[in-house]
Short mmCIF file of C-alpha atoms in Angstrom, two decimals:
data_model
loop_
_atom_site.label_atom_id
_atom_site.label_comp_id
_atom_site.label_asym_id
_atom_site.label_seq_id
_atom_site.Cartn_x
_atom_site.Cartn_y
_atom_site.Cartn_z
CA MET A 876 0.00 0.00 0.00
CA LYS A 877 1.07 3.59 -0.66
CA PHE A 878 0.10 6.78 1.16
CA SER A 879 -2.10 7.71 -1.81
CA GLN A 880 -4.04 4.48 -1.22
CA VAL A 881 -4.36 5.29 2.47
CA VAL A 882 -5.89 8.64 1.49
CA GLU A 883 -8.39 6.87 -0.78
CA LYS A 884 -9.22 4.41 2.01
CA VAL A 885 -9.97 7.24 4.44
CA LYS A 886 -11.84 9.21 1.79
CA SER A 887 -14.23 6.30 1.23
CA SER A 888 -15.43 6.51 4.84
CA THR A 889 -17.21 9.25 6.74
CA PRO A 890 -14.84 12.23 7.26
CA LYS A 891 -13.31 12.21 10.72
CA THR A 892 -12.90 15.24 12.96
CA LEU A 893 -9.35 16.32 13.68
CA ALA A 894 -8.60 18.54 16.70
CA VAL A 895 -5.44 20.63 16.26
CA ALA A 896 -3.78 21.96 19.41
CA VAL A 897 -2.17 25.42 19.03
CA ALA A 898 -2.91 25.52 15.32
CA GLN A 899 -1.03 28.74 14.42
CA ASP A 900 1.65 26.98 12.37
CA LEU A 901 2.06 27.30 8.59
CA ASP A 902 2.94 23.68 7.75
CA VAL A 903 0.17 22.40 10.00
CA LEU A 904 -2.38 24.73 8.41
CA GLU A 905 -1.23 23.67 4.93
CA ALA A 906 -1.66 20.02 5.90
CA VAL A 907 -5.09 20.36 7.50
CA THR A 908 -6.50 22.50 4.70
CA ALA A 909 -5.20 19.92 2.22
CA ALA A 910 -6.83 17.17 4.27
CA LYS A 911 -10.13 19.04 4.25
CA ALA A 912 -9.86 19.66 0.49
CA ALA A 913 -9.13 15.96 -0.05
CA GLY A 914 -12.29 15.07 1.84
CA ILE A 915 -10.58 13.08 4.58
CA ALA A 916 -10.85 15.40 7.59
CA SER A 917 -13.02 17.98 9.26
CA PRO A 918 -10.45 20.06 11.17
CA VAL A 919 -11.12 21.99 14.36
CA LEU A 920 -8.36 24.53 14.94
CA VAL A 921 -7.71 25.46 18.56
CA GLY A 922 -5.35 28.37 19.11
CA ASP A 923 -4.84 32.08 18.55
CA GLU A 924 -7.50 32.89 15.97
CA ALA A 925 -5.89 36.15 14.88
CA GLU A 926 -2.56 34.43 14.23
CA ILE A 927 -4.23 31.50 12.47
CA ASN A 928 -6.09 33.82 10.12
CA ALA A 929 -3.01 35.97 9.49
CA ILE A 930 -0.87 32.94 8.59
CA ALA A 931 -3.60 31.54 6.34
CA LYS A 932 -4.10 34.87 4.58
CA GLN A 933 -0.40 35.34 3.92
CA ALA A 934 -0.09 31.78 2.56
CA GLY A 935 -3.29 31.96 0.53
CA LEU A 936 -4.94 29.13 2.45
CA ASP A 937 -8.73 28.76 2.44
CA LEU A 938 -10.09 28.31 5.96
CA SER A 939 -13.74 28.58 4.96
CA GLY A 940 -15.79 25.84 6.57
CA ILE A 941 -13.11 25.12 9.15
CA LYS A 942 -14.08 25.67 12.78
CA ILE A 943 -11.69 27.80 14.82
CA ILE A 944 -11.79 27.88 18.63
CA ASN A 945 -10.02 31.02 19.80
CA GLN A 946 -7.70 30.20 22.70
CA PRO A 947 -4.45 32.25 22.69
CA ASP A 948 -3.16 30.58 25.85
CA MET A 949 -1.05 27.57 24.79
CA GLN A 950 -1.79 25.33 27.77
CA LEU A 951 -5.51 26.03 27.60
CA ALA A 952 -5.47 25.38 23.86
CA VAL A 953 -3.92 21.97 24.50
CA LYS A 954 -6.57 21.25 27.13
CA GLU A 955 -9.37 22.31 24.78
CA ALA A 956 -8.10 20.17 21.90
CA VAL A 957 -7.48 17.13 24.11
CA THR A 958 -10.91 17.50 25.67
CA LEU A 959 -12.54 17.53 22.23
CA VAL A 960 -11.03 14.12 21.56
CA GLY A 961 -11.72 12.78 25.04
CA THR A 962 -15.40 13.70 24.86
CA GLY A 963 -15.85 12.16 21.42
CA GLN A 964 -16.21 15.44 19.57
CA ALA A 965 -13.03 14.69 17.60
CA ASP A 966 -11.50 11.42 16.39
CA ALA A 967 -7.81 12.30 16.48
CA LEU A 968 -5.47 14.89 17.95
CA MET A 969 -2.75 16.83 16.12
CA LYS A 970 0.17 18.83 17.49
CA GLY A 971 0.50 22.38 16.23
CA LEU A 972 2.89 25.06 17.47
CA VAL A 973 3.46 23.42 20.85
CA GLY A 974 6.24 21.28 22.25
CA THR A 975 5.76 17.52 22.23
CA ALA A 976 6.32 17.32 25.99
CA ASP A 977 3.65 19.98 26.60
CA LEU A 978 1.16 18.16 24.38
CA LEU A 979 1.85 14.80 26.02
CA ARG A 980 1.41 16.33 29.47
CA GLY A 981 -2.09 17.25 28.35
CA VAL A 982 -2.69 13.80 26.89
CA LEU A 983 -1.58 12.15 30.14
CA ASN A 984 -3.54 14.53 32.41
CA LYS A 985 -5.52 12.36 34.82
CA GLU A 986 -8.56 14.66 34.90
CA TRP A 987 -9.19 15.40 31.23
CA GLY A 988 -6.48 13.59 29.29
CA LEU A 989 -6.48 10.59 26.97
CA SER A 990 -4.35 8.18 28.97
CA THR A 991 -5.21 4.48 28.89
CA GLY A 992 -2.41 3.49 31.23
CA LYS A 993 -0.59 1.87 28.32
CA THR A 994 2.71 2.89 26.77
CA ILE A 995 2.53 5.93 24.51
CA SER A 996 4.74 5.26 21.50
CA TYR A 997 5.51 6.61 18.06
CA VAL A 998 5.10 4.55 14.91
CA GLY A 999 7.13 5.89 12.00
CA ILE A 1000 5.77 4.90 8.60
CA VAL A 1001 7.92 4.72 5.47
CA GLU A 1002 6.67 4.32 1.91
CA SER A 1003 9.33 2.18 0.30
CA GLU A 1004 9.40 1.92 -3.48
CA ARG A 1005 12.23 -0.60 -3.26
CA TRP A 1006 10.37 -3.04 -1.06
CA GLY A 1007 6.93 -2.28 -2.46
CA ARG A 1008 5.20 -1.89 0.88
CA LEU A 1009 4.81 0.41 3.84
CA LEU A 1010 7.33 -0.17 6.61
CA PHE A 1011 6.56 0.62 10.24
CA ILE A 1012 9.40 1.62 12.59
CA THR A 1013 9.02 1.77 16.36
CA ASP A 1014 10.04 3.66 18.35
CA PRO A 1015 12.11 6.43 16.73
CA ALA A 1016 10.78 9.36 18.74
CA ILE A 1017 9.25 8.86 22.18
CA VAL A 1018 10.30 5.71 24.08
CA THR A 1019 14.01 5.90 24.81
CA TYR A 1020 15.33 2.56 26.12
CA PRO A 1021 12.43 0.09 26.24
CA GLU A 1022 12.68 -3.02 28.39
CA LEU A 1023 10.94 -6.26 27.47
CA PRO A 1024 7.40 -5.43 28.73
CA THR A 1025 7.52 -2.05 27.00
CA LYS A 1026 8.65 -3.69 23.76
CA VAL A 1027 5.48 -5.77 23.85
CA ASP A 1028 3.48 -2.52 23.98
CA LEU A 1029 5.54 -1.07 21.12
CA ILE A 1030 4.76 -4.10 18.98
CA ASN A 1031 1.06 -3.97 19.83
CA ASN A 1032 0.83 -0.27 18.99
CA ALA A 1033 2.67 -0.71 15.68
CA VAL A 1034 0.59 -3.74 14.74
CA LYS A 1035 -2.62 -1.73 15.24
CA VAL A 1036 -1.36 0.89 12.80
CA ALA A 1037 -0.19 -1.67 10.27
CA ARG A 1038 -3.50 -3.55 10.36
CA ALA A 1039 -5.45 -0.31 9.96
CA LEU A 1040 -3.37 0.41 6.87
CA GLY A 1041 -4.14 -2.91 5.25
CA VAL A 1042 -1.54 -5.37 6.57
CA GLU A 1043 -3.76 -8.16 7.87
CA LYS A 1044 -1.07 -10.05 9.82
CA PRO A 1045 2.04 -7.87 10.13
CA LYS A 1046 5.46 -9.50 10.26
CA VAL A 1047 7.51 -7.99 13.06
CA ALA A 1048 11.31 -8.07 12.98
CA CYS A 1049 13.05 -7.47 16.30
CA LEU A 1050 16.19 -5.74 15.11
CA ALA A 1051 19.68 -6.16 16.46
CA ALA A 1052 23.20 -5.92 15.09
CA VAL A 1053 23.26 -9.65 14.43
CA GLU A 1054 20.77 -12.43 13.78
CA VAL A 1055 22.09 -14.83 16.42
CA VAL A 1056 21.39 -14.87 20.15
CA ASN A 1057 24.25 -13.40 22.15
CA PRO A 1058 23.90 -13.05 25.95
CA LYS A 1059 26.23 -10.04 25.81
CA MET A 1060 23.79 -8.21 23.47
CA PRO A 1061 20.50 -7.51 25.32
CA ALA A 1062 18.59 -6.74 22.12
CA THR A 1063 19.13 -10.30 20.90
CA MET A 1064 17.88 -11.73 24.20
CA ASP A 1065 14.74 -9.58 24.16
CA ALA A 1066 14.11 -10.49 20.52
CA THR A 1067 14.21 -14.20 21.34
CA ALA A 1068 11.76 -13.73 24.21
CA LEU A 1069 9.37 -11.65 22.09
CA ALA A 1070 9.36 -14.26 19.33
CA LYS A 1071 8.52 -17.01 21.82
CA MET A 1072 5.83 -14.85 23.45
CA CYS A 1073 4.19 -14.45 20.07
CA ASP A 1074 4.42 -18.19 19.41
CA ARG A 1075 2.55 -18.79 22.67
CA GLY A 1076 -0.16 -16.22 21.96
CA GLN A 1077 1.01 -13.54 24.37
CA ILE A 1078 1.41 -11.16 21.42
CA LYS A 1079 -1.47 -11.38 18.96
CA ASN A 1080 -2.44 -10.50 15.37
CA CYS A 1081 1.12 -10.64 14.06
CA ILE A 1082 4.18 -12.82 13.52
CA VAL A 1083 7.26 -11.90 15.54
CA ASP A 1084 10.78 -13.13 14.95
CA GLY A 1085 14.28 -12.12 15.90
CA PRO A 1086 16.94 -11.26 16.44
CA LEU A 1087 17.30 -10.07 12.86
CA ALA A 1088 19.73 -7.58 11.40
CA LEU A 1089 18.22 -4.92 9.16
CA ASP A 1090 19.53 -6.45 5.94
CA ASN A 1091 18.00 -9.88 6.49
CA ALA A 1092 14.81 -8.41 7.92
CA LEU A 1093 14.11 -6.61 4.63
CA SER A 1094 16.04 -8.43 1.92
CA PRO A 1095 15.00 -11.95 0.84
CA GLU A 1096 18.39 -12.29 -0.86
CA SER A 1097 20.24 -11.46 2.36
CA ALA A 1098 18.09 -13.87 4.37
CA LYS A 1099 18.69 -16.62 1.82
CA HIS A 1100 22.44 -15.96 1.75
CA LYS A 1101 22.60 -16.30 5.54
CA LYS A 1102 20.43 -19.44 5.38
CA LEU A 1103 17.83 -18.01 7.75
CA VAL A 1104 14.70 -20.09 8.19
CA SER A 1105 12.16 -17.54 9.40
CA PRO A 1106 8.58 -16.47 8.60
CA VAL A 1107 9.69 -12.84 8.93
CA ALA A 1108 13.19 -12.62 7.43
CA GLY A 1109 13.17 -10.80 4.11
CA THR A 1110 9.51 -9.79 4.37
CA ALA A 1111 9.24 -7.72 7.57
CA ASP A 1112 6.52 -5.06 7.86
CA VAL A 1113 7.28 -3.77 11.36
CA LEU A 1114 10.82 -2.99 12.50
CA LEU A 1115 11.20 -2.97 16.28
CA VAL A 1116 14.40 -1.09 17.09
CA PRO A 1117 16.43 -1.58 20.30
CA ASN A 1118 16.44 2.08 21.36
CA ILE A 1119 15.54 5.60 20.32
CA GLU A 1120 18.95 6.38 18.80
CA SER A 1121 18.87 3.50 16.35
CA GLY A 1122 15.22 4.14 15.53
CA ASN A 1123 15.67 7.86 15.04
CA ILE A 1124 18.68 7.38 12.77
CA LEU A 1125 16.91 4.66 10.75
CA PHE A 1126 13.74 6.71 10.30
CA LYS A 1127 15.58 9.89 9.31
CA ALA A 1128 17.89 7.94 7.02
CA ALA A 1129 14.82 6.75 5.12
CA THR A 1130 13.84 10.39 4.61
CA TYR A 1131 17.16 12.09 3.98
CA LEU A 1132 19.21 9.30 2.41
CA GLY A 1133 16.51 7.13 0.89
CA ALA A 1134 14.26 10.04 -0.20
CA CYS A 1135 11.25 8.06 1.01
CA GLU A 1136 7.89 9.57 1.87
CA THR A 1137 7.14 9.23 5.56
CA ALA A 1138 4.44 9.70 8.17
CA GLY A 1139 4.00 9.06 11.86
CA VAL A 1140 1.24 8.16 14.30
CA THR A 1141 1.49 8.19 18.08
CA MET A 1142 -0.40 5.34 19.70
CA GLY A 1143 -1.32 4.14 23.17
CA ALA A 1144 -3.82 6.88 24.05
CA LYS A 1145 -7.60 6.75 23.63
CA ALA A 1146 -7.21 8.06 20.09
CA PRO A 1147 -4.38 8.37 17.57
CA ILE A 1148 -2.19 11.45 17.88
CA ILE A 1149 -0.25 13.21 15.15
CA ILE A 1150 3.06 14.41 16.55
CA THR A 1151 5.40 15.53 13.81
CA SER A 1152 8.70 17.37 13.91
CA ARG A 1153 8.93 21.09 13.21
CA ALA A 1154 11.31 20.07 10.41
CA ASP A 1155 8.69 17.85 8.75
CA THR A 1156 7.07 19.19 5.60
CA SER A 1157 3.36 19.77 5.19
CA LYS A 1158 3.32 16.61 3.00
CA VAL A 1159 4.63 14.51 5.89
CA LYS A 1160 1.98 16.07 8.11
CA PHE A 1161 -0.71 15.35 5.50
CA ASN A 1162 0.40 11.72 5.22
CA SER A 1163 0.33 11.49 9.02
CA ILE A 1164 -3.22 12.86 9.14
CA ALA A 1165 -4.36 10.26 6.63
CA CYS A 1166 -2.72 7.42 8.55
CA ALA A 1167 -4.04 8.58 11.93
CA LEU A 1168 -7.56 8.88 10.60
CA ALA A 1169 -7.29 5.42 9.04
CA VAL A 1170 -6.43 4.13 12.52
CA ALA A 1171 -9.31 6.12 14.04
CA GLY A 1172 -11.70 4.63 11.50
CA ASN A 1173 -10.54 1.11 12.18
#
């Protein structure tokens, strides 16, 4: 599947409502107006209305038909946007001109937030022409050094996204530097445990194997050359990375070295959240909206 197909999938269903926290950001406004024009989202912009209108006017963006809730105070804007999702008035939440930590504090607020008590994690999505499928990387942005129980949550969150985007039974590769178990390399030990947990039904709706190095997780030729007998090797959909450094480098390498289109969805809350980098283009943000709303509709 490609991002264009995800857009068509979302377009075929009833448009979902997207609450944008602190919406006075050019790239965000470009993305949400494009999503509205494409018929996949009904945005609600929460933020400084005067700034939102000024940015839109300067950029030539059409905000007609888009609801704006005027709240110049950043923290209150986050609360308002989160509350819209929590009360069912919106289907997904998007970060605007606000720090990720500030947004997540609102999401995790015990009184009006979206916490489920589960791990909040980021699922990076890469459209790969070479491999002919979407690849899902977790976690390149939020969870720093996950231990075994947290890795189970990361897999579950990524599998939900992959299934919503058309991968019926995702193949999960637990990445390490090598494809053999080495007690001196914790990632290989965790990978072995996760694979066995999946075999015994403790992790559902996917196939998990590892440890696998990146080459034999993606390349059938590499897997064959190394004589790997695995239901995942060479055909992985989800790439579980050992830590945030490796995930962040891998995800950004796909963008800046591989020139791949990307998106991202944050999972683990009551609804999908779109948390993109300030450096991300409006196209990345648009792709992320489409993917998040596909998850919301699933």
